Amino acid sequence: MCIAMFRPPPDRVPAGVPCGRAHSGGLPHECSHARRRTDVVDIFDEVDEELRADRAQALLKRYVAVLIAGAVLIVGATGAWQGWRWWQAKQELAASEAFLVALRGAEVLTPASAVSDRATVVAQFEQMAIDAPSGYRALARLRAAGLRAQAGDRAGATSLAQAVASDSATDPVLRDYAILMTVQYQIDEGDPALLQMRLAPLLAPDNSWYGLAREAQALLAVRQGQQGQARDILRELAKDVTAPDGVRARANALLGRIGG
């Protein structure tokens, strides 16, 4: 029986498997059908690799475009941020220069200064309270309030200080100082109960304005005829080494006046 009769059909012969026919040396040789199948498989492999390469190239092009767009956005945002910082620094520099000019004008004012001179300086500070960056706005309002109080305009001074005290964007230390100023501007005529309520947050020992707030509390007690309470507060202040020197000196002076 011929061995070739039992060979698988040519299209089923695996690549590289002898077909059973002998070549000139008497050994089986690889079937030509198998070689052709191997060639076809190789062609499909090459096509598949080329397709994968094409897809990879297309994806690369797409993501390169995305990366370039992202880089452009980052560069643009960085440029905008730097531009904004430059503009902000320029505004702050201009505000500091204007504030110093107004301060120099305020320093030369005396009780005998012309009303127009005082009004000019107040107007400078009040304009800054509108135009300047937030930190300078608060300082300008407080300085204008002080000048108005010196001129006897207690209502105007109180209004300016209250604007600072109610501004949540202002530094808490400045807001507390503004509260203290509203009390001091009204200490002779304001409602004592309301003023005491305003002072309450400042009476914590760790508050920056504790000494001045206690002094205002003592003055309110004197105004209401509560001499004993006033003396207790003033004695405490006079011995408080953490209180400002001016507060301690005034406490001793007031104690002498009320029989402390």
PDB file of C-alpha atoms in Angstrom:
ATOM      1  CA  MET A   1       0.000   0.000   0.000  1.00  0.00           C
ATOM      2  CA  CYS A   2       1.334   3.348  -0.978  1.00  0.00           C
ATOM      3  CA  ILE A   3       2.116   5.580   1.975  1.00  0.00           C
ATOM      4  CA  ALA A   4       0.946   8.614  -0.027  1.00  0.00           C
ATOM      5  CA  MET A   5      -2.609   7.239   0.070  1.00  0.00           C
ATOM      6  CA  PHE A   6      -2.746   8.015   3.795  1.00  0.00           C
ATOM      7  CA  ARG A   7      -1.391  11.570   3.551  1.00  0.00           C
ATOM      8  CA  PRO A   8      -3.741  14.314   4.693  1.00  0.00           C
ATOM      9  CA  PRO A   9      -5.130  16.482   1.945  1.00  0.00           C
ATOM     10  CA  PRO A  10      -2.579  19.086   0.836  1.00  0.00           C
ATOM     11  CA  ASP A  11      -4.473  21.955   2.407  1.00  0.00           C
ATOM     12  CA  ARG A  12      -4.337  20.235   5.781  1.00  0.00           C
ATOM     13  CA  VAL A  13      -0.627  19.443   5.881  1.00  0.00           C
ATOM     14  CA  PRO A  14       0.946  21.538   8.595  1.00  0.00           C
ATOM     15  CA  ALA A  15       3.852  23.675   7.567  1.00  0.00           C
ATOM     16  CA  GLY A  16       7.182  21.895   7.782  1.00  0.00           C
ATOM     17  CA  VAL A  17       5.666  18.367   8.076  1.00  0.00           C
ATOM     18  CA  PRO A  18       6.929  15.767   5.547  1.00  0.00           C
ATOM     19  CA  CYS A  19       4.294  14.704   3.071  1.00  0.00           C
ATOM     20  CA  GLY A  20       5.642  11.122   2.793  1.00  0.00           C
ATOM     21  CA  ARG A  21       7.108  11.349  -0.727  1.00  0.00           C
ATOM     22  CA  ALA A  22      10.814  10.744  -1.089  1.00  0.00           C
ATOM     23  CA  HIS A  23      13.203  13.054  -2.862  1.00  0.00           C
ATOM     24  CA  SER A  24      16.267  12.022  -4.728  1.00  0.00           C
ATOM     25  CA  GLY A  25      18.099  11.164  -1.484  1.00  0.00           C
ATOM     26  CA  GLY A  26      15.399   8.749  -0.459  1.00  0.00           C
ATOM     27  CA  LEU A  27      14.148  10.883   2.444  1.00  0.00           C
ATOM     28  CA  PRO A  28      10.737  12.439   2.755  1.00  0.00           C
ATOM     29  CA  HIS A  29      10.608  16.079   1.653  1.00  0.00           C
ATOM     30  CA  GLU A  30       8.364  18.969   2.682  1.00  0.00           C
ATOM     31  CA  CYS A  31       5.208  19.210   0.644  1.00  0.00           C
ATOM     32  CA  SER A  32       4.931  22.132  -1.779  1.00  0.00           C
ATOM     33  CA  HIS A  33       1.385  22.739  -0.525  1.00  0.00           C
ATOM     34  CA  ALA A  34       2.758  23.193   2.963  1.00  0.00           C
ATOM     35  CA  ARG A  35       5.288  25.695   1.655  1.00  0.00           C
ATOM     36  CA  ARG A  36       2.537  27.617  -0.085  1.00  0.00           C
ATOM     37  CA  ARG A  37       0.459  27.648   3.133  1.00  0.00           C
ATOM     38  CA  THR A  38       3.465  28.939   5.059  1.00  0.00           C
ATOM     39  CA  ASP A  39       3.879  31.729   2.526  1.00  0.00           C
ATOM     40  CA  VAL A  40       0.204  32.687   2.876  1.00  0.00           C
ATOM     41  CA  VAL A  41       0.438  32.739   6.680  1.00  0.00           C
ATOM     42  CA  ASP A  42       3.531  34.934   6.459  1.00  0.00           C
ATOM     43  CA  ILE A  43       1.696  37.341   4.156  1.00  0.00           C
ATOM     44  CA  PHE A  44      -1.238  37.584   6.592  1.00  0.00           C
ATOM     45  CA  ASP A  45       1.188  38.181   9.454  1.00  0.00           C
ATOM     46  CA  GLU A  46       2.864  40.976   7.508  1.00  0.00           C
ATOM     47  CA  VAL A  47      -0.498  42.565   6.657  1.00  0.00           C
ATOM     48  CA  ASP A  48      -1.592  42.306  10.302  1.00  0.00           C
ATOM     49  CA  GLU A  49       1.646  43.950  11.459  1.00  0.00           C
ATOM     50  CA  GLU A  50       1.210  46.747   8.916  1.00  0.00           C
ATOM     51  CA  LEU A  51      -2.371  47.331  10.082  1.00  0.00           C
ATOM     52  CA  ARG A  52      -1.219  47.506  13.691  1.00  0.00           C
ATOM     53  CA  ALA A  53       1.527  49.916  12.700  1.00  0.00           C
ATOM     54  CA  ASP A  54      -0.982  52.083  10.813  1.00  0.00           C
ATOM     55  CA  ARG A  55      -3.326  52.135  13.804  1.00  0.00           C
ATOM     56  CA  ALA A  56      -0.467  52.995  16.148  1.00  0.00           C
ATOM     57  CA  GLN A  57       0.623  55.817  13.846  1.00  0.00           C
ATOM     58  CA  ALA A  58      -2.932  57.168  13.658  1.00  0.00           C
ATOM     59  CA  LEU A  59      -3.275  57.038  17.440  1.00  0.00           C
ATOM     60  CA  LEU A  60       0.102  58.699  17.846  1.00  0.00           C
ATOM     61  CA  LYS A  61      -0.891  61.524  15.512  1.00  0.00           C
ATOM     62  CA  ARG A  62      -4.164  62.037  17.376  1.00  0.00           C
ATOM     63  CA  TYR A  63      -2.583  62.101  20.830  1.00  0.00           C
ATOM     64  CA  VAL A  64       0.309  64.261  19.673  1.00  0.00           C
ATOM     65  CA  ALA A  65      -2.292  66.807  18.566  1.00  0.00           C
ATOM     66  CA  VAL A  66      -3.965  66.574  21.978  1.00  0.00           C
ATOM     67  CA  LEU A  67      -0.631  66.966  23.764  1.00  0.00           C
ATOM     68  CA  ILE A  68       0.288  69.970  21.645  1.00  0.00           C
ATOM     69  CA  ALA A  69      -3.087  71.581  22.358  1.00  0.00           C
ATOM     70  CA  GLY A  70      -2.617  70.929  26.086  1.00  0.00           C
ATOM     71  CA  ALA A  71       0.860  72.424  25.998  1.00  0.00           C
ATOM     72  CA  VAL A  72      -0.465  75.520  24.242  1.00  0.00           C
ATOM     73  CA  LEU A  73      -3.170  75.900  26.902  1.00  0.00           C
ATOM     74  CA  ILE A  74      -0.624  75.517  29.710  1.00  0.00           C
ATOM     75  CA  VAL A  75       1.689  78.088  28.154  1.00  0.00           C
ATOM     76  CA  GLY A  76      -1.247  80.451  27.628  1.00  0.00           C
ATOM     77  CA  ALA A  77      -2.474  80.013  31.201  1.00  0.00           C
ATOM     78  CA  THR A  78       1.040  80.545  32.562  1.00  0.00           C
ATOM     79  CA  GLY A  79       1.392  83.708  30.515  1.00  0.00           C
ATOM     80  CA  ALA A  80      -1.981  84.981  31.722  1.00  0.00           C
ATOM     81  CA  TRP A  81      -1.057  84.237  35.342  1.00  0.00           C
ATOM     82  CA  GLN A  82       2.279  86.025  35.012  1.00  0.00           C
ATOM     83  CA  GLY A  83       0.548  88.978  33.389  1.00  0.00           C
ATOM     84  CA  TRP A  84      -2.011  89.150  36.174  1.00  0.00           C
ATOM     85  CA  ARG A  85       0.728  88.982  38.836  1.00  0.00           C
ATOM     86  CA  TRP A  86       2.625  91.785  37.102  1.00  0.00           C
ATOM     87  CA  TRP A  87      -0.513  93.922  36.971  1.00  0.00           C
ATOM     88  CA  GLN A  88      -1.272  93.171  40.643  1.00  0.00           C
ATOM     89  CA  ALA A  89       2.264  94.092  41.711  1.00  0.00           C
ATOM     90  CA  LYS A  90       2.011  97.329  39.741  1.00  0.00           C
ATOM     91  CA  GLN A  91      -1.292  98.187  41.442  1.00  0.00           C
ATOM     92  CA  GLU A  92       0.124  97.472  44.894  1.00  0.00           C
ATOM     93  CA  LEU A  93       3.190  99.610  44.216  1.00  0.00           C
ATOM     94  CA  ALA A  94       1.029 102.516  43.068  1.00  0.00           C
ATOM     95  CA  ALA A  95      -1.192 102.107  46.145  1.00  0.00           C
ATOM     96  CA  SER A  96       1.777 102.087  48.527  1.00  0.00           C
ATOM     97  CA  GLU A  97       3.165 105.266  46.971  1.00  0.00           C
ATOM     98  CA  ALA A  98      -0.214 107.011  47.178  1.00  0.00           C
ATOM     99  CA  PHE A  99      -0.646 105.869  50.782  1.00  0.00           C
ATOM    100  CA  LEU A 100       2.754 107.276  51.771  1.00  0.00           C
ATOM    101  CA  VAL A 101       1.937 110.606  50.133  1.00  0.00           C
ATOM    102  CA  ALA A 102      -1.342 110.805  52.059  1.00  0.00           C
ATOM    103  CA  LEU A 103       0.399 109.824  55.314  1.00  0.00           C
ATOM    104  CA  ARG A 104       2.947 112.606  54.902  1.00  0.00           C
ATOM    105  CA  GLY A 105       0.107 115.029  54.360  1.00  0.00           C
ATOM    106  CA  ALA A 106      -1.623 113.792  57.535  1.00  0.00           C
ATOM    107  CA  GLU A 107       1.552 114.074  59.618  1.00  0.00           C
ATOM    108  CA  VAL A 108       1.834 117.832  59.106  1.00  0.00           C
ATOM    109  CA  LEU A 109      -1.783 118.515  60.054  1.00  0.00           C
ATOM    110  CA  THR A 110      -2.354 120.301  63.360  1.00  0.00           C
ATOM    111  CA  PRO A 111      -5.491 121.533  65.144  1.00  0.00           C
ATOM    112  CA  ALA A 112      -4.717 124.902  63.555  1.00  0.00           C
ATOM    113  CA  SER A 113      -4.486 123.505  60.011  1.00  0.00           C
ATOM    114  CA  ALA A 114      -6.896 124.912  57.488  1.00  0.00           C
ATOM    115  CA  VAL A 115     -10.099 122.961  56.988  1.00  0.00           C
ATOM    116  CA  SER A 116      -9.297 122.682  53.293  1.00  0.00           C
ATOM    117  CA  ASP A 117      -5.910 121.067  54.020  1.00  0.00           C
ATOM    118  CA  ARG A 118      -7.520 118.447  56.253  1.00  0.00           C
ATOM    119  CA  ALA A 119     -10.280 117.843  53.711  1.00  0.00           C
ATOM    120  CA  THR A 120      -7.673 117.287  50.985  1.00  0.00           C
ATOM    121  CA  VAL A 121      -5.880 114.589  52.974  1.00  0.00           C
ATOM    122  CA  VAL A 122      -9.149 112.914  53.990  1.00  0.00           C
ATOM    123  CA  ALA A 123     -10.217 112.885  50.338  1.00  0.00           C
ATOM    124  CA  GLN A 124      -6.938 111.194  49.365  1.00  0.00           C
ATOM    125  CA  PHE A 125      -7.487 108.399  51.870  1.00  0.00           C
ATOM    126  CA  GLU A 126     -11.139 107.991  50.966  1.00  0.00           C
ATOM    127  CA  GLN A 127     -10.292 107.735  47.267  1.00  0.00           C
ATOM    128  CA  MET A 128      -7.796 104.997  48.102  1.00  0.00           C
ATOM    129  CA  ALA A 129     -10.554 103.223  50.021  1.00  0.00           C
ATOM    130  CA  ILE A 130     -12.337 102.897  46.666  1.00  0.00           C
ATOM    131  CA  ASP A 131      -9.509 102.257  44.201  1.00  0.00           C
ATOM    132  CA  ALA A 132      -6.676 100.556  46.103  1.00  0.00           C
ATOM    133  CA  PRO A 133      -6.087  96.806  46.668  1.00  0.00           C
ATOM    134  CA  SER A 134      -7.986  95.363  49.649  1.00  0.00           C
ATOM    135  CA  GLY A 135      -5.211  95.720  52.249  1.00  0.00           C
ATOM    136  CA  TYR A 136      -4.695  99.388  51.462  1.00  0.00           C
ATOM    137  CA  ARG A 137      -8.446  99.997  51.317  1.00  0.00           C
ATOM    138  CA  ALA A 138      -8.805  99.001  54.965  1.00  0.00           C
ATOM    139  CA  LEU A 139      -5.814 101.079  56.078  1.00  0.00           C
ATOM    140  CA  ALA A 140      -7.025 104.098  54.120  1.00  0.00           C
ATOM    141  CA  ARG A 141     -10.518 103.888  55.633  1.00  0.00           C
ATOM    142  CA  LEU A 142      -9.131 103.651  59.154  1.00  0.00           C
ATOM    143  CA  ARG A 143      -6.798 106.615  58.602  1.00  0.00           C
ATOM    144  CA  ALA A 144      -9.602 108.703  57.121  1.00  0.00           C
ATOM    145  CA  ALA A 145     -11.793 107.739  60.083  1.00  0.00           C
ATOM    146  CA  GLY A 146      -9.142 108.964  62.509  1.00  0.00           C
ATOM    147  CA  LEU A 147      -8.855 112.299  60.717  1.00  0.00           C
ATOM    148  CA  ARG A 148     -12.622 112.756  60.710  1.00  0.00           C
ATOM    149  CA  ALA A 149     -12.762 111.990  64.434  1.00  0.00           C
ATOM    150  CA  GLN A 150     -10.041 114.577  65.114  1.00  0.00           C
ATOM    151  CA  ALA A 151     -12.115 117.130  63.235  1.00  0.00           C
ATOM    152  CA  GLY A 152     -15.170 116.310  65.370  1.00  0.00           C
ATOM    153  CA  ASP A 153     -17.002 114.265  62.743  1.00  0.00           C
ATOM    154  CA  ARG A 154     -17.698 111.255  64.957  1.00  0.00           C
ATOM    155  CA  ALA A 155     -20.528 109.966  62.798  1.00  0.00           C
ATOM    156  CA  GLY A 156     -18.365 109.997  59.660  1.00  0.00           C
ATOM    157  CA  ALA A 157     -15.502 108.338  61.535  1.00  0.00           C
ATOM    158  CA  THR A 158     -17.785 105.619  62.884  1.00  0.00           C
ATOM    159  CA  SER A 159     -19.214 104.918  59.439  1.00  0.00           C
ATOM    160  CA  LEU A 160     -15.745 104.421  57.939  1.00  0.00           C
ATOM    161  CA  ALA A 161     -14.611 102.167  60.781  1.00  0.00           C
ATOM    162  CA  GLN A 162     -17.767 100.076  60.561  1.00  0.00           C
ATOM    163  CA  ALA A 163     -17.131  99.533  56.843  1.00  0.00           C
ATOM    164  CA  VAL A 164     -13.786  97.942  57.732  1.00  0.00           C
ATOM    165  CA  ALA A 165     -15.230  95.919  60.624  1.00  0.00           C
ATOM    166  CA  SER A 166     -17.920  94.392  58.401  1.00  0.00           C
ATOM    167  CA  ASP A 167     -15.628  93.559  55.462  1.00  0.00           C
ATOM    168  CA  SER A 168     -14.978  89.798  55.577  1.00  0.00           C
ATOM    169  CA  ALA A 169     -12.080  90.172  53.126  1.00  0.00           C
ATOM    170  CA  THR A 170     -10.135  92.337  55.581  1.00  0.00           C
ATOM    171  CA  ASP A 171      -7.485  90.865  57.869  1.00  0.00           C
ATOM    172  CA  PRO A 172      -9.101  89.824  61.195  1.00  0.00           C
ATOM    173  CA  VAL A 173      -6.631  91.924  63.216  1.00  0.00           C
ATOM    174  CA  LEU A 174      -7.622  95.052  61.279  1.00  0.00           C
ATOM    175  CA  ARG A 175     -11.302  94.176  61.618  1.00  0.00           C
ATOM    176  CA  ASP A 176     -10.924  93.898  65.398  1.00  0.00           C
ATOM    177  CA  TYR A 177      -9.126  97.246  65.463  1.00  0.00           C
ATOM    178  CA  ALA A 178     -11.971  98.788  63.469  1.00  0.00           C
ATOM    179  CA  ILE A 179     -14.479  97.440  66.021  1.00  0.00           C
ATOM    180  CA  LEU A 180     -12.426  99.032  68.788  1.00  0.00           C
ATOM    181  CA  MET A 181     -12.435 102.348  66.924  1.00  0.00           C
ATOM    182  CA  THR A 182     -16.224 102.322  66.516  1.00  0.00           C
ATOM    183  CA  VAL A 183     -16.512 101.949  70.297  1.00  0.00           C
ATOM    184  CA  GLN A 184     -14.006 104.710  71.018  1.00  0.00           C
ATOM    185  CA  TYR A 185     -15.684 107.126  68.602  1.00  0.00           C
ATOM    186  CA  GLN A 186     -19.025 106.617  70.397  1.00  0.00           C
ATOM    187  CA  ILE A 187     -17.835 106.098  73.957  1.00  0.00           C
ATOM    188  CA  ASP A 188     -19.248 109.434  75.170  1.00  0.00           C
ATOM    189  CA  GLU A 189     -22.658 109.212  73.513  1.00  0.00           C
ATOM    190  CA  GLY A 190     -23.298 105.677  72.230  1.00  0.00           C
ATOM    191  CA  ASP A 191     -25.544 103.104  73.865  1.00  0.00           C
ATOM    192  CA  PRO A 192     -23.362 101.518  76.617  1.00  0.00           C
ATOM    193  CA  ALA A 193     -25.007  98.095  76.286  1.00  0.00           C
ATOM    194  CA  LEU A 194     -24.432  98.060  72.519  1.00  0.00           C
ATOM    195  CA  LEU A 195     -20.832  99.210  72.925  1.00  0.00           C
ATOM    196  CA  GLN A 196     -20.169  96.534  75.559  1.00  0.00           C
ATOM    197  CA  MET A 197     -21.539  93.919  73.171  1.00  0.00           C
ATOM    198  CA  ARG A 198     -19.189  95.123  70.424  1.00  0.00           C
ATOM    199  CA  LEU A 199     -16.233  94.951  72.796  1.00  0.00           C
ATOM    200  CA  ALA A 200     -16.981  91.376  73.887  1.00  0.00           C
ATOM    201  CA  PRO A 201     -14.949  89.580  71.143  1.00  0.00           C
ATOM    202  CA  LEU A 202     -11.923  91.763  71.924  1.00  0.00           C
ATOM    203  CA  LEU A 203     -11.890  90.953  75.646  1.00  0.00           C
ATOM    204  CA  ALA A 204     -10.283  87.537  75.170  1.00  0.00           C
ATOM    205  CA  PRO A 205      -6.793  87.728  76.755  1.00  0.00           C
ATOM    206  CA  ASP A 206      -5.139  86.472  73.569  1.00  0.00           C
ATOM    207  CA  ASN A 207      -6.726  89.174  71.396  1.00  0.00           C
ATOM    208  CA  SER A 208      -4.284  91.677  69.900  1.00  0.00           C
ATOM    209  CA  TRP A 209      -6.337  94.605  71.226  1.00  0.00           C
ATOM    210  CA  TYR A 210      -7.138  93.204  74.671  1.00  0.00           C
ATOM    211  CA  GLY A 211      -5.492  96.042  76.643  1.00  0.00           C
ATOM    212  CA  LEU A 212      -7.214  98.802  74.678  1.00  0.00           C
ATOM    213  CA  ALA A 213     -10.544  96.951  74.845  1.00  0.00           C
ATOM    214  CA  ARG A 214     -10.265  96.663  78.650  1.00  0.00           C
ATOM    215  CA  GLU A 215      -9.485 100.372  78.822  1.00  0.00           C
ATOM    216  CA  ALA A 216     -12.637 101.152  76.816  1.00  0.00           C
ATOM    217  CA  GLN A 217     -14.586  98.827  79.114  1.00  0.00           C
ATOM    218  CA  ALA A 218     -13.349 100.793  82.146  1.00  0.00           C
ATOM    219  CA  LEU A 219     -14.340 104.101  80.537  1.00  0.00           C
ATOM    220  CA  LEU A 220     -17.844 102.771  79.856  1.00  0.00           C
ATOM    221  CA  ALA A 221     -18.093 101.690  83.507  1.00  0.00           C
ATOM    222  CA  VAL A 222     -17.088 105.199  84.649  1.00  0.00           C
ATOM    223  CA  ARG A 223     -19.660 106.721  82.321  1.00  0.00           C
ATOM    224  CA  GLN A 224     -22.398 104.542  83.850  1.00  0.00           C
ATOM    225  CA  GLY A 225     -21.315 105.365  87.411  1.00  0.00           C
ATOM    226  CA  GLN A 226     -19.914 101.884  88.060  1.00  0.00           C
ATOM    227  CA  GLN A 227     -16.812 103.150  89.852  1.00  0.00           C
ATOM    228  CA  GLY A 228     -15.989  99.889  91.609  1.00  0.00           C
ATOM    229  CA  GLN A 229     -15.937  97.912  88.357  1.00  0.00           C
ATOM    230  CA  ALA A 230     -13.903 100.636  86.691  1.00  0.00           C
ATOM    231  CA  ARG A 231     -11.298 100.613  89.485  1.00  0.00           C
ATOM    232  CA  ASP A 232     -10.941  96.819  89.305  1.00  0.00           C
ATOM    233  CA  ILE A 233     -10.296  96.955  85.566  1.00  0.00           C
ATOM    234  CA  LEU A 234      -7.885  99.877  85.841  1.00  0.00           C
ATOM    235  CA  ARG A 235      -5.868  98.264  88.652  1.00  0.00           C
ATOM    236  CA  GLU A 236      -5.555  95.114  86.573  1.00  0.00           C
ATOM    237  CA  LEU A 237      -4.388  97.117  83.557  1.00  0.00           C
ATOM    238  CA  ALA A 238      -1.883  99.136  85.583  1.00  0.00           C
ATOM    239  CA  LYS A 239      -0.173  95.894  86.685  1.00  0.00           C
ATOM    240  CA  ASP A 240      -0.416  94.092  83.338  1.00  0.00           C
ATOM    241  CA  VAL A 241       3.111  93.948  81.927  1.00  0.00           C
ATOM    242  CA  THR A 242       1.723  92.729  78.595  1.00  0.00           C
ATOM    243  CA  ALA A 243      -0.414  95.857  78.162  1.00  0.00           C
ATOM    244  CA  PRO A 244       0.982  98.732  76.064  1.00  0.00           C
ATOM    245  CA  ASP A 245       2.868 101.357  78.076  1.00  0.00           C
ATOM    246  CA  GLY A 246       0.351 104.031  77.118  1.00  0.00           C
ATOM    247  CA  VAL A 247      -2.556 101.935  78.398  1.00  0.00           C
ATOM    248  CA  ARG A 248      -0.833 101.324  81.748  1.00  0.00           C
ATOM    249  CA  ALA A 249       0.003 105.014  82.127  1.00  0.00           C
ATOM    250  CA  ARG A 250      -3.570 106.077  81.386  1.00  0.00           C
ATOM    251  CA  ALA A 251      -4.936 103.440  83.770  1.00  0.00           C
ATOM    252  CA  ASN A 252      -2.830 104.846  86.616  1.00  0.00           C
ATOM    253  CA  ALA A 253      -3.885 108.401  85.741  1.00  0.00           C
ATOM    254  CA  LEU A 254      -7.595 107.514  85.656  1.00  0.00           C
ATOM    255  CA  LEU A 255      -7.304 105.596  88.929  1.00  0.00           C
ATOM    256  CA  GLY A 256      -5.983 108.768  90.531  1.00  0.00           C
ATOM    257  CA  ARG A 257      -8.952 110.739  89.229  1.00  0.00           C
ATOM    258  CA  ILE A 258     -11.646 108.316  90.454  1.00  0.00           C
ATOM    259  CA  GLY A 259      -9.998 107.624  93.789  1.00  0.00           C
ATOM    260  CA  GLY A 260      -8.364 104.333  93.030  1.00  0.00           C
TER     261      GLY A 260
END
